[in-house]
Amino acid sequence: MIQNQHGCVHIECQGNIIIATLTGAFNDLGANTYAQGVEKVVESFHENKYAILVDNTKLEGGTPEAYQIVEQHNQWLNSTSLVAKAFVVRSEVTTNLIKSLSPSVNQQTTKSFNEKSEAMKWLQTLLK
């Protein structure tokens, strides 16, 4: 059976801040695309400190398999020079769900925001 990717991810960088915008409902293929994309950028930083902004305002959720991949990804991030991660969300429920289904996030310095600009300011302050 051929499985199609569900969930769209856009990854860009502003300095040493990775910005990942997630749209839709994710299956394992979509989650893997997200994880591999972020990991490729992290590796390009050559162990320099960095931060991640995850824009979840258009995220609709994910399958259990997607969250397993996200958990593995967060375990990997915890072994890198990650300084902090900001979540931009419509509701704190989204952040709580992510922290529940990917407990490795709880080892990271994280904060949730309603506005992307506020999240960027917070990350920039921590990276100084």
Short mmCIF file of C-alpha atoms in Angstrom, two decimals:
data_model
loop_
_atom_site.label_atom_id
_atom_site.label_comp_id
_atom_site.label_asym_id
_atom_site.label_seq_id
_atom_site.Cartn_x
_atom_site.Cartn_y
_atom_site.Cartn_z
CA MET A 1 0.00 0.00 0.00
CA ILE A 2 1.36 3.41 -0.92
CA GLN A 3 1.09 5.96 1.85
CA ASN A 4 0.97 9.68 1.14
CA GLN A 5 2.56 12.30 3.34
CA HIS A 6 0.12 14.26 5.46
CA GLY A 7 1.08 17.59 6.94
CA CYS A 8 3.14 20.34 5.37
CA VAL A 9 6.31 21.80 6.82
CA HIS A 10 8.24 24.91 5.85
CA ILE A 11 11.69 25.37 7.40
CA GLU A 12 13.77 28.53 7.20
CA CYS A 13 16.52 30.16 9.24
CA GLN A 14 17.01 33.64 10.60
CA GLY A 15 20.55 33.64 11.91
CA ASN A 16 20.81 30.74 14.32
CA ILE A 17 17.06 30.46 14.83
CA ILE A 18 15.30 27.68 12.93
CA ILE A 19 11.71 28.56 12.07
CA ALA A 20 9.46 25.59 11.31
CA THR A 21 5.89 26.24 10.21
CA LEU A 22 3.62 23.21 10.47
CA THR A 23 0.32 23.05 8.59
CA GLY A 24 -2.37 20.37 8.67
CA ALA A 25 -2.61 16.96 10.28
CA PHE A 26 0.62 14.94 10.31
CA ASN A 27 1.21 11.26 9.74
CA ASP A 28 4.57 9.53 10.17
CA LEU A 29 5.80 10.62 6.72
CA GLY A 30 5.03 14.28 7.40
CA ALA A 31 6.62 14.10 10.85
CA ASN A 32 9.71 12.48 9.35
CA THR A 33 9.99 15.26 6.76
CA TYR A 34 9.85 17.81 9.60
CA ALA A 35 12.41 15.99 11.76
CA GLN A 36 14.87 15.39 8.91
CA GLY A 37 14.58 18.99 7.73
CA VAL A 38 15.32 20.43 11.16
CA GLU A 39 18.13 17.94 11.81
CA LYS A 40 19.82 18.86 8.53
CA VAL A 41 19.84 22.54 9.54
CA VAL A 42 21.06 21.75 13.07
CA GLU A 43 23.96 19.75 11.65
CA SER A 44 24.90 22.72 9.45
CA PHE A 45 25.38 24.80 12.63
CA HIS A 46 28.41 22.60 13.55
CA GLU A 47 27.57 22.38 17.27
CA ASN A 48 27.00 26.15 17.62
CA LYS A 49 24.15 27.23 19.87
CA TYR A 50 20.79 27.65 18.20
CA ALA A 51 17.08 27.93 18.95
CA ILE A 52 13.90 26.71 17.30
CA LEU A 53 10.61 28.50 16.72
CA VAL A 54 7.78 26.10 15.87
CA ASP A 55 4.73 27.84 14.42
CA ASN A 56 1.86 25.50 15.29
CA THR A 57 -0.95 27.97 14.58
CA LYS A 58 -2.10 25.90 11.58
CA LEU A 59 -1.28 22.49 13.06
CA GLU A 60 -4.29 20.18 13.21
CA GLY A 61 -2.65 17.30 15.09
CA GLY A 62 -0.95 14.06 14.26
CA THR A 63 -1.20 10.29 14.31
CA PRO A 64 0.33 8.27 17.15
CA GLU A 65 3.12 7.29 14.73
CA ALA A 66 3.81 10.96 13.99
CA TYR A 67 4.20 11.70 17.69
CA GLN A 68 6.59 8.73 18.07
CA ILE A 69 8.81 10.33 15.42
CA VAL A 70 8.52 13.71 17.13
CA GLU A 71 9.58 12.10 20.42
CA GLN A 72 12.65 10.50 18.78
CA HIS A 73 13.44 13.86 17.17
CA ASN A 74 13.22 15.66 20.53
CA GLN A 75 15.48 13.07 22.13
CA TRP A 76 18.02 13.81 19.40
CA LEU A 77 17.61 17.59 19.87
CA ASN A 78 18.36 17.15 23.56
CA SER A 79 21.82 15.85 22.61
CA THR A 80 22.62 19.00 20.61
CA SER A 81 23.39 22.66 21.44
CA LEU A 82 19.72 23.65 21.53
CA VAL A 83 19.27 26.70 23.78
CA ALA A 84 15.49 27.02 23.66
CA LYS A 85 12.35 26.27 21.69
CA ALA A 86 9.39 28.61 21.26
CA PHE A 87 5.96 27.39 20.26
CA VAL A 88 3.54 29.75 18.53
CA VAL A 89 0.05 28.40 19.16
CA ARG A 90 -3.60 29.35 19.08
CA SER A 91 -4.19 27.55 22.37
CA GLU A 92 -2.03 26.33 25.24
CA VAL A 93 -3.79 22.98 24.76
CA THR A 94 -1.56 22.39 21.71
CA THR A 95 1.61 22.85 23.75
CA ASN A 96 0.31 20.65 26.56
CA LEU A 97 -0.54 17.90 24.07
CA ILE A 98 2.93 18.04 22.52
CA LYS A 99 4.59 17.91 25.96
CA SER A 100 2.40 14.96 26.93
CA LEU A 101 2.98 12.94 23.75
CA SER A 102 6.67 13.88 23.44
CA PRO A 103 7.96 13.95 27.03
CA SER A 104 11.53 14.74 25.90
CA VAL A 105 10.31 18.30 25.25
CA ASN A 106 10.10 18.74 29.02
CA GLN A 107 13.92 18.61 29.17
CA GLN A 108 14.10 21.65 26.87
CA THR A 109 13.73 25.33 27.72
CA THR A 110 10.38 26.10 26.10
CA LYS A 111 7.77 28.83 26.10
CA SER A 112 4.49 29.30 24.24
CA PHE A 113 3.41 32.47 22.50
CA ASN A 114 0.40 33.72 20.56
CA GLU A 115 2.53 35.97 18.34
CA LYS A 116 5.53 34.95 16.24
CA SER A 117 7.25 38.31 16.81
CA GLU A 118 7.19 37.83 20.60
CA ALA A 119 8.58 34.31 20.24
CA MET A 120 11.44 35.61 18.09
CA LYS A 121 12.28 38.34 20.62
CA TRP A 122 12.41 35.78 23.43
CA LEU A 123 14.68 33.44 21.48
CA GLN A 124 16.98 36.27 20.38
CA THR A 125 17.35 37.36 24.02
CA LEU A 126 18.31 33.84 25.11
CA LEU A 127 20.88 33.49 22.33
CA LYS A 128 22.77 36.68 23.27
#
